[in-house]
Coordinates of C-alpha atoms in Angstrom, one line a residue:
Chain A
M874 CA 85.0 121.3 125.3
K875 CA 86.6 122.7 128.3
P876 CA 90.6 123.8 127.6
E877 CA 92.1 122.1 131.1
Q878 CA 90.0 119.1 129.7
I879 CA 92.3 118.8 126.4
A880 CA 95.4 119.9 128.5
P881 CA 97.4 116.5 127.6
T882 CA 98.7 115.0 130.9
R883 CA 96.7 115.9 134.1
G884 CA 100.4 116.2 135.7
P885 CA 102.0 116.6 139.0
N886 CA 98.2 117.7 141.2
P887 CA 97.6 116.9 144.7
G888 CA 93.7 116.3 143.7
D889 CA 95.4 113.1 142.1
P890 CA 94.7 110.1 143.8
E891 CA 97.7 108.6 145.7
P892 CA 97.0 104.5 146.3
V893 CA 97.3 103.6 149.6
G894 CA 100.0 102.1 150.8
S895 CA 102.2 103.8 148.0
G896 CA 104.2 105.2 150.6
S897 CA 104.8 109.1 151.8
P898 CA 102.0 109.2 154.4
G899 CA 102.0 113.2 154.0
R900 CA 103.7 112.6 150.4
P901 CA 104.8 115.9 150.0
E902 CA 107.2 115.4 147.7
S903 CA 105.2 114.3 144.9
T904 CA 102.5 118.3 145.2
E905 CA 106.2 120.3 144.5
G906 CA 106.3 117.3 141.0
G907 CA 108.0 114.3 142.8
S908 CA 111.0 114.2 144.1
R909 CA 111.5 110.6 144.7
R910 CA 114.8 110.3 143.2
R911 CA 116.9 112.0 146.3
G912 CA 115.0 109.6 149.1
P913 CA 116.2 106.6 150.5
L914 CA 117.5 103.5 147.8
G915 CA 113.7 101.7 149.1
T916 CA 112.1 104.8 147.2
R917 CA 113.8 104.3 144.3
A918 CA 113.5 100.9 144.3
R919 CA 109.2 101.5 144.7
T920 CA 109.8 104.1 142.0
A921 CA 111.7 101.9 139.6
A922 CA 109.4 98.6 140.7
R923 CA 106.3 100.6 139.6
L924 CA 107.7 101.7 135.8
L925 CA 108.5 97.8 135.4
P926 CA 105.0 98.0 133.4
L927 CA 105.7 100.7 130.8
L928 CA 108.4 98.1 129.7
P929 CA 107.0 97.2 127.2
A930 CA 105.5 100.0 125.4
V931 CA 108.7 102.0 126.0
L932 CA 110.6 98.9 124.2
L933 CA 108.2 98.5 121.1
L934 CA 108.4 103.0 120.6
L935 CA 112.2 102.8 121.3
V936 CA 113.2 99.9 119.0
F937 CA 110.1 100.7 115.9
L938 CA 109.3 103.8 116.6
A939 CA 112.5 106.5 118.0
G940 CA 114.4 103.9 115.6
P941 CA 113.6 103.7 111.4
V942 CA 113.3 107.8 113.0
A943 CA 116.9 108.0 113.6
W944 CA 117.8 105.5 111.4
S945 CA 116.0 108.1 108.8
F946 CA 118.5 110.5 109.8
Y947 CA 121.5 108.1 109.6
G948 CA 120.3 106.9 106.2
S949 CA 120.4 110.3 104.3
F950 CA 124.0 110.3 104.6
T951 CA 124.4 107.7 103.0
N952 CA 124.8 106.3 99.3
A953 CA 122.6 103.4 100.2
A954 CA 121.0 102.0 97.2
L955 CA 118.3 98.9 96.2
T956 CA 120.6 97.1 95.0
G957 CA 123.7 96.0 94.3
R958 CA 127.2 96.6 96.1
E959 CA 126.2 100.3 98.4
A960 CA 122.5 97.9 99.6
R961 CA 124.9 96.5 102.0
N962 CA 127.9 98.9 101.7
P963 CA 126.8 101.7 102.2
Q964 CA 129.2 105.3 102.5
W965 CA 128.8 108.3 103.9
V966 CA 127.9 110.8 102.1
G967 CA 127.7 113.7 104.6
L968 CA 125.3 115.9 103.1
D969 CA 125.7 114.8 99.3
N970 CA 121.4 113.8 99.7
Y971 CA 120.3 116.6 100.7
I972 CA 122.3 119.1 98.0
T973 CA 120.8 117.3 95.8
L974 CA 118.3 117.5 96.9
F975 CA 117.5 121.7 97.7
Q976 CA 119.1 121.5 93.3
D977 CA 117.0 118.7 92.4
P978 CA 113.7 120.7 90.6
V979 CA 111.4 118.1 92.0
F980 CA 111.7 119.4 95.1
P981 CA 110.0 122.5 95.1
L982 CA 107.6 121.0 93.2
A983 CA 106.6 118.3 95.4
L984 CA 106.9 120.8 97.9
W985 CA 104.3 123.1 97.2
L986 CA 102.1 120.3 96.1
T987 CA 102.1 118.8 99.8
V988 CA 100.6 122.4 100.1
V989 CA 98.5 123.1 98.6
F990 CA 96.9 119.3 99.0
V991 CA 97.2 119.5 102.9
V992 CA 95.7 123.1 101.7
A993 CA 93.2 122.4 99.5
S994 CA 91.9 119.2 101.2
A995 CA 92.5 119.3 104.6
I996 CA 92.5 123.4 106.2
I997 CA 89.5 124.3 103.4
G998 CA 88.3 121.4 102.1
Q999 CA 87.6 118.9 105.2
N1000 CA 87.9 120.8 108.0
F1001 CA 84.5 123.0 107.0
L1002 CA 83.0 120.9 105.2
G1003 CA 83.4 119.2 108.5
L1004 CA 81.8 122.0 110.6
G1005 CA 79.9 122.5 107.8
I1006 CA 77.6 119.4 108.3
A1007 CA 78.1 119.3 111.6
L1008 CA 76.2 122.3 112.0
L1009 CA 73.0 121.2 109.2
M1010 CA 72.6 118.2 111.1
N1011 CA 72.5 119.9 115.0
R1012 CA 69.4 121.4 112.7
A1013 CA 68.7 118.8 110.3
N1014 CA 65.6 115.9 110.9
R1015 CA 67.1 113.3 112.7
V1016 CA 66.6 110.6 109.5
V1017 CA 68.5 113.1 107.7
G1018 CA 71.4 113.5 110.2
S1019 CA 71.9 109.9 111.1
L1020 CA 71.9 109.5 107.1
V1021 CA 74.1 111.6 106.6
G1022 CA 76.8 110.9 109.1
L1023 CA 76.3 107.0 107.5
T1024 CA 77.4 107.7 104.2
V1025 CA 80.3 110.3 105.3
V1026 CA 81.9 107.8 107.3
A1027 CA 80.9 104.6 105.2
A1028 CA 83.9 106.5 102.7
W1029 CA 86.6 106.9 105.6
V1030 CA 85.7 102.9 106.9
L1031 CA 86.4 101.4 104.1
P1032 CA 90.1 99.8 103.9
E1033 CA 92.9 102.7 102.2
I1034 CA 93.4 100.7 99.7
V1035 CA 89.8 100.4 98.2
A1036 CA 88.6 103.9 98.3
A1037 CA 91.5 104.5 96.5
F1038 CA 90.1 102.1 93.6
V1039 CA 87.2 103.6 93.6
A1040 CA 87.7 107.6 93.8
Y1041 CA 90.6 106.2 90.5
A1042 CA 87.3 104.4 89.1
Y1043 CA 85.0 107.6 90.2
F1044 CA 87.4 110.4 88.1
S1045 CA 89.3 108.3 85.0
K1046 CA 87.7 108.6 82.1
D1047 CA 84.4 107.1 81.7
G1048 CA 84.0 106.9 85.5
T1049 CA 80.5 107.4 87.3
L1050 CA 81.9 111.0 87.6
N1051 CA 82.0 112.0 84.1
Q1052 CA 78.8 109.8 82.9
V1053 CA 76.8 112.4 86.0
L1054 CA 78.2 115.5 84.4
S1055 CA 77.4 114.1 80.6
A1056 CA 73.5 113.4 82.0
F1057 CA 74.2 117.5 82.4
G1058 CA 75.5 117.2 79.2
M1059 CA 78.8 118.2 80.0
T1060 CA 81.9 116.6 78.7
G1061 CA 83.6 116.2 82.0
P1062 CA 87.4 116.5 80.9
N1063 CA 89.9 113.4 81.5
W1064 CA 90.6 114.2 84.7
L1065 CA 93.3 112.1 86.7
F1066 CA 95.4 113.2 83.4
S1067 CA 94.7 117.0 83.0
L1068 CA 93.6 118.1 86.4
P1069 CA 95.3 115.1 88.7
M1070 CA 95.0 117.6 92.0
L1071 CA 91.5 118.6 92.3
A1072 CA 91.2 114.8 91.5
I1073 CA 93.4 113.5 94.6
I1074 CA 92.6 116.7 95.9
L1075 CA 88.2 116.2 95.6
A1076 CA 89.3 112.1 96.6
N1077 CA 91.3 113.1 99.7
V1078 CA 87.6 115.0 101.0
W1079 CA 85.3 112.5 100.3
R1080 CA 87.3 110.3 102.1
G1081 CA 88.4 112.1 105.3
T1082 CA 85.8 114.8 105.9
A1083 CA 84.5 111.7 108.6
F1084 CA 87.2 112.4 111.2
S1085 CA 86.5 116.5 111.0
M1086 CA 82.0 115.9 111.0
M1087 CA 82.3 113.9 114.2
V1088 CA 85.4 116.2 115.7
Y1089 CA 83.1 118.4 115.0
R1090 CA 79.3 116.4 116.3
A1091 CA 81.5 115.9 119.9
A1092 CA 82.5 119.1 119.7
L1093 CA 79.0 120.9 119.1
N1094 CA 77.3 118.6 121.8
D1095 CA 79.1 119.5 124.0
V1096 CA 78.4 123.7 123.8
P1097 CA 75.9 124.2 126.7
I1098 CA 72.4 124.9 125.6
E1099 CA 71.2 128.1 127.4
I1100 CA 74.0 130.5 126.0
T1101 CA 73.0 129.8 122.9
E1102 CA 69.5 130.1 123.6
A1103 CA 70.1 133.5 125.6
A1104 CA 72.0 134.6 122.2
M1105 CA 69.4 133.8 120.4
I1106 CA 66.9 136.4 122.7
D1107 CA 69.0 138.9 122.8
G1108 CA 68.7 138.7 119.4
A1109 CA 71.6 137.4 118.0
G1110 CA 70.7 136.0 114.5
G1111 CA 72.1 132.8 113.2
T1112 CA 75.7 133.8 111.8
K1113 CA 76.4 136.5 114.3
R1114 CA 76.2 133.3 116.5
L1115 CA 77.9 130.6 115.1
V1116 CA 80.6 133.9 114.9
L1117 CA 80.5 135.6 118.6
I1118 CA 78.8 132.0 119.8
T1119 CA 80.2 128.2 119.1
I1120 CA 83.4 129.0 117.3
P1121 CA 85.1 130.4 120.3
M1122 CA 83.2 127.8 122.3
I1123 CA 84.8 125.2 120.4
K1124 CA 88.1 126.9 119.4
S1125 CA 90.2 124.3 121.0
S1126 CA 88.5 121.5 119.4
I1127 CA 89.4 123.6 115.5
T1128 CA 92.7 123.9 116.5
T1129 CA 93.3 120.1 117.8
N1130 CA 91.5 118.9 114.3
L1131 CA 93.4 121.0 112.1
M1132 CA 96.4 119.2 113.4
L1133 CA 95.3 116.4 113.2
I1134 CA 93.8 116.2 109.7
T1135 CA 97.3 117.6 108.6
L1136 CA 99.1 115.5 109.8
Q1137 CA 97.1 113.0 108.5
T1138 CA 96.7 114.3 105.1
L1139 CA 100.7 115.2 105.4
S1140 CA 101.4 111.2 105.5
V1141 CA 98.5 110.6 102.3
F1142 CA 99.7 108.0 100.5
T1143 CA 98.1 105.0 99.4
L1144 CA 95.3 107.7 97.9
I1145 CA 98.2 109.1 95.3
W1146 CA 99.5 106.3 94.9
V1147 CA 96.7 104.6 93.7
M1148 CA 94.7 107.8 91.8
T1149 CA 97.8 109.2 89.8
A1150 CA 101.0 107.2 91.0
G1151 CA 102.3 111.1 90.8
G1152 CA 101.8 111.5 87.2
P1153 CA 101.3 112.9 84.1
G1154 CA 104.9 113.4 85.5
N1155 CA 105.4 115.0 88.6
Q1156 CA 101.9 116.7 87.8
S1157 CA 100.1 115.6 91.5
T1158 CA 104.0 113.7 93.8
T1159 CA 103.3 115.4 96.6
L1160 CA 106.7 114.6 99.2
P1161 CA 105.8 110.2 100.4
V1162 CA 105.2 109.7 96.8
M1163 CA 108.8 111.5 95.4
A1164 CA 110.3 110.1 98.9
F1165 CA 108.6 106.7 97.6
Q1166 CA 109.6 106.8 94.0
E1167 CA 113.3 108.0 94.9
A1168 CA 113.8 104.9 97.1
F1169 CA 112.3 102.2 95.2
R1170 CA 111.8 103.4 90.4
F1171 CA 115.2 105.0 91.2
S1172 CA 116.9 102.3 93.9
D1173 CA 118.0 106.2 95.7
I1174 CA 117.2 104.8 98.9
G1175 CA 119.8 107.7 100.6
Y1176 CA 118.1 110.1 99.1
G1177 CA 114.6 108.7 99.4
T1178 CA 115.6 109.0 103.1
A1179 CA 116.6 112.5 102.6
I1180 CA 113.3 113.4 101.4
A1181 CA 111.7 111.3 104.1
T1182 CA 113.9 113.4 107.3
V1183 CA 112.4 115.6 105.7
M1184 CA 108.6 114.7 106.0
L1185 CA 109.3 114.1 109.6
L1186 CA 111.1 117.6 110.2
I1187 CA 108.3 119.0 108.8
G1188 CA 105.9 116.6 110.9
A1189 CA 107.8 117.7 114.0
A1190 CA 107.4 121.5 113.3
F1191 CA 103.2 120.5 113.7
S1192 CA 103.7 118.8 116.4
V1193 CA 105.8 121.0 118.5
V1194 CA 103.3 124.2 117.7
Y1195 CA 100.4 121.6 118.1
I1196 CA 101.3 120.6 122.0
R1197 CA 102.4 123.6 122.9
A1198 CA 98.7 125.3 121.1
L1199 CA 97.4 123.1 123.4
R1200 CA 99.8 124.1 126.9
P1201 CA 97.6 127.3 127.8
G1202 CA 94.5 125.5 128.3
K1203 CA 95.7 123.8 131.3
G1204 CA 96.2 126.1 133.7
Chain B
M192 CA 76.8 126.9 101.4
S193 CA 76.0 126.5 104.9
V194 CA 75.5 131.1 106.2
A195 CA 72.6 130.8 104.4
T196 CA 70.4 128.1 106.6
L197 CA 72.1 128.9 109.4
A198 CA 71.0 133.0 109.1
A199 CA 67.7 131.8 109.4
S200 CA 66.7 133.0 113.1
V201 CA 64.2 132.3 116.1
A202 CA 60.7 133.0 113.9
S203 CA 59.2 129.9 113.5
P204 CA 57.8 129.7 109.9
R205 CA 61.7 131.0 108.8
K206 CA 63.3 128.2 112.0
A207 CA 60.9 125.6 109.7
T208 CA 62.1 126.6 106.3
A209 CA 65.9 126.4 108.3
A210 CA 65.3 123.0 108.7
A211 CA 63.9 121.6 105.6
L212 CA 67.0 123.8 103.5
S213 CA 69.2 122.0 106.1
N214 CA 67.6 118.6 105.4
G215 CA 68.1 119.3 101.2
I216 CA 71.4 120.3 101.5
L217 CA 71.9 116.9 104.1
I218 CA 71.0 114.6 101.5
V219 CA 73.2 116.1 98.4
I220 CA 76.3 116.5 99.9
A221 CA 75.0 112.9 101.2
L222 CA 74.5 111.2 97.0
C223 CA 77.1 113.6 96.8
F224 CA 79.5 111.0 99.2
L225 CA 77.6 108.2 98.2
L226 CA 78.0 108.1 94.7
P227 CA 82.1 107.1 93.9
L228 CA 80.0 103.2 96.0
A229 CA 77.3 102.7 93.7
W230 CA 80.1 101.5 92.0
L231 CA 81.8 99.7 93.2
I232 CA 78.3 97.3 94.4
L233 CA 77.1 97.0 91.5
A234 CA 80.8 95.7 90.0
S235 CA 80.6 94.1 92.2
L236 CA 77.4 92.2 91.4
D237 CA 78.2 92.6 86.9
P238 CA 80.1 90.0 85.7
D239 CA 81.3 92.2 82.1
A240 CA 82.3 95.6 84.6
S241 CA 84.3 98.4 84.0
Y242 CA 85.2 101.4 85.3
R243 CA 81.6 102.9 84.4
T244 CA 78.7 102.6 86.6
Q245 CA 76.3 100.7 84.8
I246 CA 73.2 99.1 86.0
P247 CA 74.5 94.6 85.5
A248 CA 72.7 93.1 81.5
N249 CA 72.9 89.8 83.8
P250 CA 73.5 90.5 87.3
S251 CA 75.2 87.8 89.4
F252 CA 77.3 86.7 92.7
A253 CA 79.8 85.4 90.0
N254 CA 82.6 87.5 91.2
Y255 CA 82.0 86.8 94.6
A256 CA 82.2 82.8 93.7
A257 CA 85.3 83.1 91.2
V258 CA 87.4 85.0 94.1
L259 CA 86.7 83.1 97.0
T260 CA 89.5 80.3 96.1
P261 CA 91.6 80.3 99.0
G262 CA 94.3 82.4 97.5
L263 CA 92.7 84.7 96.6
T264 CA 90.7 85.6 99.3
F265 CA 91.0 83.5 101.7
L266 CA 94.7 83.2 103.0
P267 CA 94.6 87.1 102.2
L268 CA 92.3 87.5 105.0
W269 CA 93.9 85.0 106.9
N270 CA 97.2 87.4 107.5
S271 CA 95.6 90.4 107.2
L272 CA 94.0 88.9 110.6
L273 CA 96.6 87.4 111.9
L274 CA 98.6 91.5 111.0
S275 CA 95.5 93.5 112.2
G276 CA 94.9 91.3 115.0
G277 CA 99.1 90.3 116.1
A278 CA 99.3 94.7 116.2
A279 CA 95.8 95.0 118.0
V280 CA 96.0 92.5 121.5
A281 CA 100.2 93.6 121.4
T282 CA 99.6 97.6 121.1
V283 CA 96.0 96.7 123.5
V284 CA 98.8 94.9 126.1
A285 CA 101.2 97.2 126.1
A286 CA 99.2 100.4 126.3
V287 CA 96.8 98.6 129.5
L288 CA 100.8 97.5 131.3
A289 CA 102.3 101.5 130.8
A290 CA 99.0 103.4 131.3
Y291 CA 98.1 101.7 135.2
P292 CA 101.7 103.7 135.8
L293 CA 100.5 106.4 134.3
S294 CA 96.9 107.5 136.2
R295 CA 97.8 105.6 139.3
Y296 CA 100.8 107.3 140.2
T297 CA 102.1 110.8 140.4
M298 CA 105.1 111.0 138.9
R299 CA 108.0 113.4 137.3
F300 CA 108.3 111.0 135.0
N301 CA 104.4 111.2 134.3
K302 CA 104.2 115.1 131.8
P303 CA 107.5 114.4 130.0
F304 CA 106.4 110.9 128.8
M305 CA 103.6 112.5 127.7
Y306 CA 104.4 114.9 126.0
A307 CA 106.8 112.4 124.2
I308 CA 104.0 110.4 123.2
L309 CA 101.8 113.3 122.3
F310 CA 105.0 113.9 120.2
G311 CA 104.8 110.9 118.9
T312 CA 101.5 110.6 117.7
C313 CA 102.2 113.7 115.6
L314 CA 104.3 112.1 113.4
P315 CA 103.8 110.7 109.9
I316 CA 105.9 107.8 111.1
T317 CA 103.7 105.7 107.9
A318 CA 105.1 108.7 105.3
I319 CA 108.6 106.8 105.9
M320 CA 108.8 103.9 105.0
V321 CA 112.2 104.1 103.2
P322 CA 113.9 104.5 106.3
V323 CA 111.9 101.8 107.9
Y324 CA 112.8 99.5 105.1
S325 CA 115.8 100.0 105.3
L326 CA 116.3 100.0 108.8
F327 CA 114.5 96.4 108.3
V328 CA 116.9 95.2 105.6
R329 CA 119.5 96.6 108.4
L330 CA 118.1 93.6 111.2
N331 CA 117.1 90.8 108.6
L332 CA 113.2 91.4 109.4
I333 CA 112.4 91.5 106.1
D334 CA 109.2 89.8 105.2
S335 CA 109.0 88.3 108.6
M336 CA 105.0 88.8 110.3
P337 CA 106.5 89.7 113.1
A338 CA 108.4 91.9 113.2
T339 CA 105.4 93.6 110.7
I340 CA 103.2 92.7 113.0
F341 CA 105.5 94.9 115.7
F342 CA 106.4 97.9 113.8
M343 CA 102.2 98.5 113.0
A344 CA 101.8 97.8 117.0
A345 CA 104.4 100.7 118.0
T346 CA 103.0 103.2 115.3
S347 CA 99.5 102.3 116.8
L348 CA 101.3 102.8 120.1
P349 CA 101.1 106.2 121.4
M350 CA 97.2 107.2 120.6
A351 CA 96.7 103.8 122.0
I352 CA 98.1 104.9 125.2
W353 CA 96.8 108.6 125.0
M354 CA 93.1 107.0 125.0
T355 CA 94.1 104.3 128.3
K356 CA 95.4 106.6 130.1
N357 CA 92.4 108.8 129.3
F358 CA 89.7 105.6 129.9
M359 CA 91.9 103.7 133.1
D360 CA 90.9 107.7 134.4
S361 CA 87.9 107.7 134.5
V362 CA 87.9 104.0 136.7
P363 CA 87.5 104.7 140.2
I364 CA 90.8 104.1 142.3
S365 CA 88.5 103.4 145.9
L366 CA 87.9 100.0 144.4
E367 CA 91.7 99.0 144.1
E368 CA 92.2 100.5 147.1
A369 CA 90.1 97.2 148.9
A370 CA 92.3 95.6 146.8
W371 CA 95.6 95.7 148.1
V372 CA 94.1 95.9 152.0
D373 CA 92.6 92.9 151.0
G374 CA 97.2 92.0 149.9
A375 CA 96.9 92.5 146.3
S376 CA 99.5 93.5 144.1
A377 CA 99.6 96.4 142.0
M378 CA 99.6 93.7 138.8
T379 CA 96.5 91.7 140.3
A380 CA 94.0 94.8 141.3
L381 CA 94.6 95.9 137.2
R382 CA 94.3 92.5 136.2
R383 CA 91.1 91.7 138.4
V384 CA 89.3 94.8 138.7
V385 CA 90.5 97.7 136.8
V386 CA 90.8 95.8 133.1
P387 CA 87.2 94.6 133.7
L388 CA 85.9 97.8 134.6
M389 CA 87.0 99.4 131.3
R390 CA 86.8 96.4 128.9
P391 CA 84.3 99.2 127.0
G392 CA 87.1 101.1 126.9
L393 CA 89.5 98.8 125.4
G394 CA 87.0 97.4 123.3
V395 CA 87.3 100.4 121.5
V396 CA 90.6 101.3 121.7
F397 CA 91.3 97.2 119.9
I398 CA 88.5 97.9 117.4
F399 CA 90.9 101.0 116.5
V400 CA 93.9 100.2 115.6
F401 CA 92.4 96.5 114.6
I402 CA 90.3 98.8 112.0
Q403 CA 93.7 101.0 111.4
A404 CA 96.3 98.1 110.5
W405 CA 93.4 95.9 108.1
G406 CA 93.0 99.1 106.2
N407 CA 96.9 100.1 106.3
F408 CA 98.6 99.1 102.7
F409 CA 101.6 101.0 103.0
V410 CA 103.1 99.3 105.5
P411 CA 102.6 95.8 104.6
F412 CA 102.9 96.0 100.9
V413 CA 106.7 97.3 101.6
L414 CA 107.3 95.3 104.5
L415 CA 106.2 92.5 103.4
L416 CA 106.9 90.1 100.1
S417 CA 106.1 87.1 99.9
P418 CA 102.9 86.4 98.8
S419 CA 102.1 83.7 101.3
K420 CA 102.1 87.0 103.7
Q421 CA 100.8 89.5 102.2
P422 CA 97.4 90.3 103.4
A423 CA 94.0 91.5 101.1
A424 CA 94.7 95.4 100.5
V425 CA 98.1 93.9 99.2
S426 CA 97.3 90.8 97.3
I427 CA 94.9 93.5 96.0
Y428 CA 97.0 93.8 92.6
S429 CA 96.8 90.4 91.8
F430 CA 93.6 91.4 89.8
F431 CA 96.0 93.4 88.0
G432 CA 96.4 90.8 85.3
Q433 CA 100.2 91.4 83.9
Y434 CA 98.9 91.8 80.4
G435 CA 97.1 95.1 81.7
A436 CA 93.8 93.3 81.7
I437 CA 91.5 94.6 85.5
A438 CA 89.6 92.0 86.5
Y439 CA 87.0 94.9 87.2
G440 CA 83.8 92.7 88.4
Q441 CA 86.6 90.1 90.3
L442 CA 88.9 93.3 92.0
A443 CA 85.3 95.1 93.2
A444 CA 84.0 91.8 95.1
F445 CA 86.8 91.8 96.8
S446 CA 86.7 95.0 98.0
V447 CA 84.0 94.3 99.6
L448 CA 85.0 90.9 100.9
Y449 CA 87.8 92.6 102.3
S450 CA 85.2 95.9 103.3
V451 CA 83.1 94.1 105.2
P452 CA 85.1 93.6 108.9
V453 CA 85.2 96.6 109.5
I454 CA 82.4 97.7 108.0
L455 CA 81.1 95.6 111.1
L456 CA 83.5 96.2 114.0
Y457 CA 83.3 100.5 112.9
A458 CA 78.7 99.3 112.4
L459 CA 79.6 97.5 116.6
V460 CA 81.8 100.0 118.4
S461 CA 79.4 103.2 116.7
R462 CA 75.9 101.5 118.3
G463 CA 77.3 100.1 121.1
M464 CA 79.3 104.0 122.6
G465 CA 78.5 106.0 120.0
A466 CA 81.5 107.9 117.6
S467 CA 81.6 110.6 119.5
F468 CA 82.8 108.1 122.4
T469 CA 85.5 106.8 120.7
L470 CA 86.5 110.1 120.5
S471 CA 86.3 111.9 123.1
G472 CA 88.9 109.2 124.6
A473 CA 91.1 110.4 121.5
I474 CA 91.0 113.7 121.8
K475 CA 90.2 114.8 125.2
G476 CA 92.7 115.0 128.6

C-alpha cells in the first residue's frame, strides 16, 4: 500500500472529475479548494442542492452518534441514577463524579488493566501473530495456507457472544485447555479465577487475530516481488529482507492496523463480561466493564457516564494520533 | 517463531525445509484456533453435554430439536434479522446518498467532512452504552426497535461512508456524463448508472454492516428490554436457568444455529471478492 493510497480523502484536486454542466467552466475556484460560497446566489443554491443527499447521513450521525457523545459529557456532571428520584430529575453536581473517579481505588486498577489488555492482546498478540501468519502463508503450501486462514477467520466471524461462551468453556476448570494439559501430564490452574487477565488476553488474541492477518496479507500482496528478488540476489537473508524491505514497505498498513485493533480492543466488553464479569474481585475489570457495573449494578448512571467520557477521550486521542499519522502521505 | 523460518535463504534445499517448517507451524496454529471450537460442535450434538470437551456417548440432534421452537429460536432469529437487516439497509442507503456528492463534486466541505467521518470511525461508541442508555431513557426510546436499528446504523455509518466513497471513486464518471447529457438529474444518474455499477461494493458494505449488527450483543442488551424484541445475541441467556442449571447442549446448538447465517454471508463475500478486496475498500483511501 503506497502512502498516497491511504490519504483520507482525495480532497480538492485539479485532477478530480467534475461533472459536465456543473457550472464554472474554467473551474478556477475548485482548484483553490473551492470558494463557491462567495459566488452568486445561484452557485450557493446549487451547492446546497448538491449537499442535500448528505442529509440522511448527517441526521443519523448527529442524533445517534454526536448526540450520545455530547450527552456523555453532559451526563458526567450529573448525579443521574438508574431508578428513583435521581433518574427522573438528575441534579447538576459539577466535577463530583470526576473527583470520586480519581479517588476511587478501582479506577487506576481498571485503567492499568485496560492498558495491559490492549497492549498484550492487540499490540503484541494479534499484531505479531497476524503478521507472522501472513508471512508464513507466503511461504507455505497453498492448501495449508487457506486452511489456516479459514480457522483463524472462523473465530472472528462468530457472533461475539458465541465466541465469548466458547472461550469461557475453553478456559473453565474442566474445560478443553485443562483437558489438553492433563493429556500431557500437567494440571492446569482454574484459569478464569487464578489467571483471569491471561485468559481474557488469550481469548481476545484467538478472537481478533484474523483482522491483522487479513490486513497484512493484503499489504504483503502489494509488495512488488521484484524488490524482494533484487534483495535476494544481492544476498540479503530472510531476516534482513523482512526488516529492511518488507516491514518498511508495509509501514502504513502497520500503522493503520495498530490503531484499528487498539480502538477495537479498547471497546471489548462482551468477551470479558461473559468470561469473568470483571472478577474475581476487580482483577479483570477494564474500563468498559467498570462503566457498566457502576451504572447498572450500582445504579449510578452519572458515575458510569463519567467513566464512559474518559474512554471517549482516550479514543479521541488515539483517533487524532491516527489521523495525523496518515497525513504525511497526503502529499 | 517466524524468525527461524525466515532465516532460510535462497538455496533451494533450505527453501524446501523452510516451506516444510512454515507448513508445520501453520498447522499447529490452525489446531490452536480450532480447538476451542471443537467444544461447540461436539456439545451441540451431545444430549449430556457439559463444559468438558468429549465425544458424545449418544450423539443425536436432540439439542437442535429442543431449541427449534418459535419462542426459543425463531422469534429471536427473526428479531436479529429485523435489527441487522434494518441497520444494513439504513446504512447502505444513507451511505450511498452521502458518498455521491463527496465522490463527484469538489467542494470545500469534503475534506473536513471526511476527516470527521474518519474520526467517527475511531470513537469507541459501542463501549459507551451507559450514556447511550440514559439518552435513550430521556428520549423515551428505550425498548424501541426502530431507535435501536438507527443507532446501530449510525455507529456503522462512518465506516460505510468511507468504504462506499472509495468504491464510488473507482466508478468512471464518463458513463454518468452520458446520462447527464441525456437530461438525467444527478439522482437519476446515481440510481440508474452508479448504483448498478457498484453493486458488488455495496454488497460488501451491506454484508459488513449486517454481520456486525448480527453479532452485536452489548447494544441490544442495553437498549432492548422486553423478551419479545430481543435478538438471538441476548436471548441466548435464556439457556441459563434461574436455578443455576445451564443447558450446555442446547446453548451450543442454539449458538451454532445463530452463527450459521453470518458464516454463510462471510463465505459469500470472501468467495466472491476476496477478503483483501473488502479490506482494501475499508482501509485504502
